[in-house]
Short mmCIF file of C-alpha atoms in Angstrom, two decimals:
data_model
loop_
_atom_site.label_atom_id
_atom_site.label_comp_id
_atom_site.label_asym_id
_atom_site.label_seq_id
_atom_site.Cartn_x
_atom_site.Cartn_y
_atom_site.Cartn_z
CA UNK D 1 151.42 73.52 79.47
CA UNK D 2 149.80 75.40 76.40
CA UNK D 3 150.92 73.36 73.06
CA UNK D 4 151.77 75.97 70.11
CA UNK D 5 151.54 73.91 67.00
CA UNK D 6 153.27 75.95 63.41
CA UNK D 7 150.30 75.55 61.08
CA UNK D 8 151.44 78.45 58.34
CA UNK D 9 154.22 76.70 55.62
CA UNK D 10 153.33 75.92 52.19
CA UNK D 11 154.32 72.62 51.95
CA UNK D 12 155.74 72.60 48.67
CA UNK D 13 157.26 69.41 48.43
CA UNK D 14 153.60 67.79 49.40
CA UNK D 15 152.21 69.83 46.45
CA UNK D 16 149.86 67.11 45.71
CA UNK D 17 148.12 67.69 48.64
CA UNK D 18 148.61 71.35 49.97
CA UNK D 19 147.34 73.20 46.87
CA UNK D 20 144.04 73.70 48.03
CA UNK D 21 144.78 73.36 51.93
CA UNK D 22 147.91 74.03 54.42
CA UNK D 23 150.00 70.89 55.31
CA UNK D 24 148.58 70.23 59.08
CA UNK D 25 145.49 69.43 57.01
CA UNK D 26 146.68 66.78 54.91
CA UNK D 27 144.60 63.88 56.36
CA UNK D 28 145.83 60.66 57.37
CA UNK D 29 143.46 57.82 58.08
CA UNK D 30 140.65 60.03 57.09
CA UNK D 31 141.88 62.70 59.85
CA UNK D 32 144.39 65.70 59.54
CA UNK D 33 147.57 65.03 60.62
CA UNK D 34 147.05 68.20 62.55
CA UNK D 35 144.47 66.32 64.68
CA UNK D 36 146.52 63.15 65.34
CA UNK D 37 149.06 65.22 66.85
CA UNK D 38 146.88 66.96 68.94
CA UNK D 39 145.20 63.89 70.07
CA UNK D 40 148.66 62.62 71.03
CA UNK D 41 149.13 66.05 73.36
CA UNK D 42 145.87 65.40 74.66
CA UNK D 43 146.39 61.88 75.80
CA UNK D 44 149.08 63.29 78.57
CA UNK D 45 146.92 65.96 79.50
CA UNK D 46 147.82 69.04 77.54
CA UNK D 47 143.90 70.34 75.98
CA UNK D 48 145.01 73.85 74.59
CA UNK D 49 146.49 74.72 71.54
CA UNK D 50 147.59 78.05 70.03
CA UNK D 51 147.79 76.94 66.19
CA UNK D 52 150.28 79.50 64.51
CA UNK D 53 148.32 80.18 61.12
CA UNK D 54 149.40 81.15 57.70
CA UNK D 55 149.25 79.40 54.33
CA UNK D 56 145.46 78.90 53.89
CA UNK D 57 144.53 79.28 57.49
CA UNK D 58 141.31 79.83 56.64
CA UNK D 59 140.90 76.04 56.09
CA UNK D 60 142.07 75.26 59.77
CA UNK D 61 139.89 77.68 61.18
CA UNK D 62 136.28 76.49 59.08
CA UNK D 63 137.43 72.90 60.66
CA UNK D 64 137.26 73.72 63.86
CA UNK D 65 134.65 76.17 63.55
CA UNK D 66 132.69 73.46 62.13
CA UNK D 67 133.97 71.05 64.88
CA UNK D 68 130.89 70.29 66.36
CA UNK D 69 129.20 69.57 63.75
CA UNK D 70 132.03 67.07 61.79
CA UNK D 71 131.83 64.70 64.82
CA UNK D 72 128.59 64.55 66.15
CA UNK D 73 124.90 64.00 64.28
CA UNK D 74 122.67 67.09 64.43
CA UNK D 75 119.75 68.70 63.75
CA UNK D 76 119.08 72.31 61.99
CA UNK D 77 116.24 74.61 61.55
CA UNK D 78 116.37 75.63 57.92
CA UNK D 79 114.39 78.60 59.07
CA UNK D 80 116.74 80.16 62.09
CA UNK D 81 120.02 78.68 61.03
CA UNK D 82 119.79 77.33 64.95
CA UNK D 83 121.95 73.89 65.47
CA UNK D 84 121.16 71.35 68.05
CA UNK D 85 123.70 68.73 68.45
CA UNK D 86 123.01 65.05 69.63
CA UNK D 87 125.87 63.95 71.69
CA UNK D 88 129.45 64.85 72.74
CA UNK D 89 132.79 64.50 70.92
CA UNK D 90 135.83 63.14 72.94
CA UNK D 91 137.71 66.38 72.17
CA UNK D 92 135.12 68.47 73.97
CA UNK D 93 137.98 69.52 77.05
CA UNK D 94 139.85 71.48 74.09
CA UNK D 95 140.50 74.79 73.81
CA UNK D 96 141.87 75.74 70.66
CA UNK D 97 143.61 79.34 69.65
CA UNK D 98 143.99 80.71 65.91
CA UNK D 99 146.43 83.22 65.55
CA UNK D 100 147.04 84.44 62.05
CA UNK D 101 151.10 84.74 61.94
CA UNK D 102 151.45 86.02 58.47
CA UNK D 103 151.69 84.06 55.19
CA UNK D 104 155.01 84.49 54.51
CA UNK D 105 156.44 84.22 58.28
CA UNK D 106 159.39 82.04 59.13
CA UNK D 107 158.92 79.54 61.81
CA UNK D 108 160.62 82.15 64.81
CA UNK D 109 158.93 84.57 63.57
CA UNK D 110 154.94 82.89 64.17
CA UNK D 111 156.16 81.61 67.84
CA UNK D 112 156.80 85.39 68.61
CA UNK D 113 153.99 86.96 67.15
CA UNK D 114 151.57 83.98 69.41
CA UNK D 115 153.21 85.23 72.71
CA UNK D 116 150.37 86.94 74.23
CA UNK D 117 148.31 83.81 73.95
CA UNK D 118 150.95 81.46 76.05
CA UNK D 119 150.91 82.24 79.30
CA UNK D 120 152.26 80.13 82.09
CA UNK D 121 156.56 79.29 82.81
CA UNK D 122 156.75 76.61 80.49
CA UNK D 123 154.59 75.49 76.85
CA UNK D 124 155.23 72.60 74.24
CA UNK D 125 156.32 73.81 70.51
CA UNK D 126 155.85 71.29 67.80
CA UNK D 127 155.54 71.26 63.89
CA UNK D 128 152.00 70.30 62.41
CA UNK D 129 153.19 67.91 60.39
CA UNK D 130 155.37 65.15 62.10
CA UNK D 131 153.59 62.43 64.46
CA UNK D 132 155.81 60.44 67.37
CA UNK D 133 155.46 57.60 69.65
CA UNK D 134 157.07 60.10 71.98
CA UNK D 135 155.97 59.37 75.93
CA UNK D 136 155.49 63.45 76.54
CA UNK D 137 155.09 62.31 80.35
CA UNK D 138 158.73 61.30 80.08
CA UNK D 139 159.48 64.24 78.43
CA UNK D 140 158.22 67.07 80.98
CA UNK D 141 159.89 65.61 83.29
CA UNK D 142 162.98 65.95 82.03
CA UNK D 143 162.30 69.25 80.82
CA UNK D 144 160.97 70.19 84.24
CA UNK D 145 164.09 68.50 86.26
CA UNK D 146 167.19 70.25 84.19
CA UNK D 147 167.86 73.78 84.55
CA UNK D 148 167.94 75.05 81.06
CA UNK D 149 165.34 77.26 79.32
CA UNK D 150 164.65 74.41 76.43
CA UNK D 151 164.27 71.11 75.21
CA UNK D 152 163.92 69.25 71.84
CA UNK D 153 163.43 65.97 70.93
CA UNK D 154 166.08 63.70 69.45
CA UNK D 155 165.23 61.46 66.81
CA UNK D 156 166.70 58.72 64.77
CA UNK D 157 164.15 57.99 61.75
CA UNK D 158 164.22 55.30 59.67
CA UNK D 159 166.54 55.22 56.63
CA UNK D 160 164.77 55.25 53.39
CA UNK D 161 167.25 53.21 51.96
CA UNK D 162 168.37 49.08 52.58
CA UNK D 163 171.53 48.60 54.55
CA UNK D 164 174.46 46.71 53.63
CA UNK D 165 176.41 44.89 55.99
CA UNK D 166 179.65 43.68 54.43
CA UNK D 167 182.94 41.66 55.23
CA UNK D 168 185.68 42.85 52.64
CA UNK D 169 182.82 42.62 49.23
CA UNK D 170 181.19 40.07 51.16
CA UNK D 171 177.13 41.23 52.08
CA UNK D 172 176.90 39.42 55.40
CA UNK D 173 173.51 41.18 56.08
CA UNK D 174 170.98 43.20 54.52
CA UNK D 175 168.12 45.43 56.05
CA UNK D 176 165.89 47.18 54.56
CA UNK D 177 165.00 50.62 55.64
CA UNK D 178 166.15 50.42 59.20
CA UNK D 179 166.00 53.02 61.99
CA UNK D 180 169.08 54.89 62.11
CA UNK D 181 170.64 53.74 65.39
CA UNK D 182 173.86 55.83 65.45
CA UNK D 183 175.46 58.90 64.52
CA UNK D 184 173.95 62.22 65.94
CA UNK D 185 169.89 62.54 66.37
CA UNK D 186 167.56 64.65 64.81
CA UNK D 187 165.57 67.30 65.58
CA UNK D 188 162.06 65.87 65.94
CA UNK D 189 160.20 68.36 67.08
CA UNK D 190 158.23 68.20 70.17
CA UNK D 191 159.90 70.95 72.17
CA UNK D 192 159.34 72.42 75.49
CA UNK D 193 160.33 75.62 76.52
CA UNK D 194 160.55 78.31 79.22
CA UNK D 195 158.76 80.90 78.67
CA UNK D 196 162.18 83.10 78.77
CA UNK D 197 162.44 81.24 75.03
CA UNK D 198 160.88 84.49 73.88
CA UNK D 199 164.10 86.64 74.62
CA UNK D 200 165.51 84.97 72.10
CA UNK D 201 162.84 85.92 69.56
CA UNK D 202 161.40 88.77 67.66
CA UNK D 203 158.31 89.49 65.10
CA UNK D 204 160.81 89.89 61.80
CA UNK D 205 159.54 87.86 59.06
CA UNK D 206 162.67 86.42 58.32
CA UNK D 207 163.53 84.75 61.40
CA UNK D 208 163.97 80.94 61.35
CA UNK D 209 163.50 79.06 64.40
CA UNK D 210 165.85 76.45 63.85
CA UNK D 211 168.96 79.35 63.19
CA UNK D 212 169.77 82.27 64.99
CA UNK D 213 167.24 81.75 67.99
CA UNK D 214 168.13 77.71 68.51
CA UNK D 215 171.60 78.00 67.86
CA UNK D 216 171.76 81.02 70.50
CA UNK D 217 170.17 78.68 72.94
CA UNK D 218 172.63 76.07 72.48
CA UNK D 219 175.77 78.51 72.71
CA UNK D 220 174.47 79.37 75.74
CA UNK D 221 174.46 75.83 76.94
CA UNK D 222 170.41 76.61 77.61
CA UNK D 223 168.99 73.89 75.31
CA UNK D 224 169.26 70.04 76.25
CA UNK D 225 167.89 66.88 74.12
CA UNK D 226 165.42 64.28 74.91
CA UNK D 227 166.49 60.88 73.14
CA UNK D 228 163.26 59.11 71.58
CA UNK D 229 164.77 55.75 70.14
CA UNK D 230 160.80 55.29 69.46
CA UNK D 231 158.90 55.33 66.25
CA UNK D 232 159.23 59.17 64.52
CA UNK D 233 157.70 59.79 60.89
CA UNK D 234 157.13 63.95 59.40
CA UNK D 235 154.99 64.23 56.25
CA UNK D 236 157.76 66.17 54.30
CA UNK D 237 156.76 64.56 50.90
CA UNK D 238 153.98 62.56 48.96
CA UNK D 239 155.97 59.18 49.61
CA UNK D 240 155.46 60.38 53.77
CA UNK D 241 152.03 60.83 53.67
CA UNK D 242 151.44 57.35 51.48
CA UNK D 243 153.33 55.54 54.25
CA UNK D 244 151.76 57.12 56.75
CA UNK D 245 147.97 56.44 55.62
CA UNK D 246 149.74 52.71 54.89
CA UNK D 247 150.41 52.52 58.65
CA UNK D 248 147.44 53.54 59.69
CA UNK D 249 145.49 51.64 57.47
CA UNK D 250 147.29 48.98 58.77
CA UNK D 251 145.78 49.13 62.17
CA UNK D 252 149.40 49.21 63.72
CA UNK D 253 149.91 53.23 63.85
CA UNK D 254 152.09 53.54 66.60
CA UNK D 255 151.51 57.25 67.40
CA UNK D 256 148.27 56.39 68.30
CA UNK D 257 148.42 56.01 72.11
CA UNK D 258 144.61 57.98 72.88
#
């Protein structure tokens, strides 16, 4: 299945960060997040991407046009421009599509206007800024055995807060920051869909995925969830993208299954 990655919000609340370059581009461990999450689609066989474009696309697309020459050494003639590169990057079986979507697009709104690019019954939909421990093997097949048009992935992510355990006043255990165990999921991200997901689209600006289009699919009983129990972590804020360069520099990232 193609993977369509949303590339095109502002990220405001990582101002910080995303003044100068769109969110997906925020780099963790000295990569953009954008690339650790393909790298993750990659590992179970998915190579091409349709990257939904907005808020300083330009940035995404002088990355990968400059691919080639970010990961490998290489030689240039001053005099003809002409490159020669020495060796071969691991990500060499990608094929990547930039589609500018608009820079003030809603989420629904850049899935629709990327249709022509995704052929096939079936493609992945994820957010280009949240990374998962998610087995995506596991996944299709799920998505592939029930008969509804989607799926999304159900998270539970850790609470930012300690939790109190009590007896009466009594604390009879404390945890700090623990994954959220019960009550309903999350959306994670991470979706697969039918291609018939389009129906339930259009090309107005305004249109969110996660309203009218998502909550159509689940009155229609067309839209079933995938429980990760795993490790889940977006990069809404400045504190996200600290403590996920902290987990990375830690060796112990566990997202990283290439």
């Amino acid at each position: 299945m193609k993977v369509v990655i949303l590339c095109g919000g502002m990220g405001t609340r990582l101002r910080e960060e995303t003044e100068y370059k769109p969110k997906p581009m925020v780099e963790v461990g000295g990569r953009p997040i954008l690339w650790h999450i393909m790298k993750s689609y990659a590992a179970y066989g998915h190579h091409e991407f349709v990257l939904c474009l907005g808020y300083k696309g330009d940035v995404i697309r002088d990355y990968f046009l400059n691919y080639q020459a970010r990961s490998n050494n290489f030689s240039v003639d001053l005099g003809s421009g002409d490159l020669q590169v020495h060796g071969r990057h691991a990500e060499s079986d990608w094929k990547v599509t930039l589609v500018e979507t608009g820079a003030k697009a809603m989420t629904g709104a850049r899935l629709h206007r990327v249709r022509e690019y995704v052929d096939g019954s079936d493609f992945c939909l994820t957010y280009g800024d949240g990374v998962a421990s998610v087995d995506l093997a596991a996944e299709e097949a799920f998505h592939r055995k029930h008969d509804c048009i989607g799926t999304v992935l159900g998270v539970r992510p850790q609470s930012r807060f300690g939790e109190l355990v009590v007896d009466g006043s009594v604390v009879t255990n404390f945890s700090e920051k623990p994954q959220l165990d019960g009550g309903r999921p999350i959306n994670g991200g991470y979706f697969m869909f039918k291609r018939e997901f389009f129906d339930y689209l259009s090309s107005d600006e305004g249109l969110v995925l996660e309203q009218k289009p998502l909550m159509d699919l689940a009155s229609a009983n067309q839209l079933q969830v995938f429980d990760h129990s795993g490790y889940w972590q977006c990069m809404d804020t400045y504190r996200d993208f600290e403590l996920l360069n902290r987990v990375w520099d830690a060796g112990d990232a566990p997202w990283k299954v290439w």
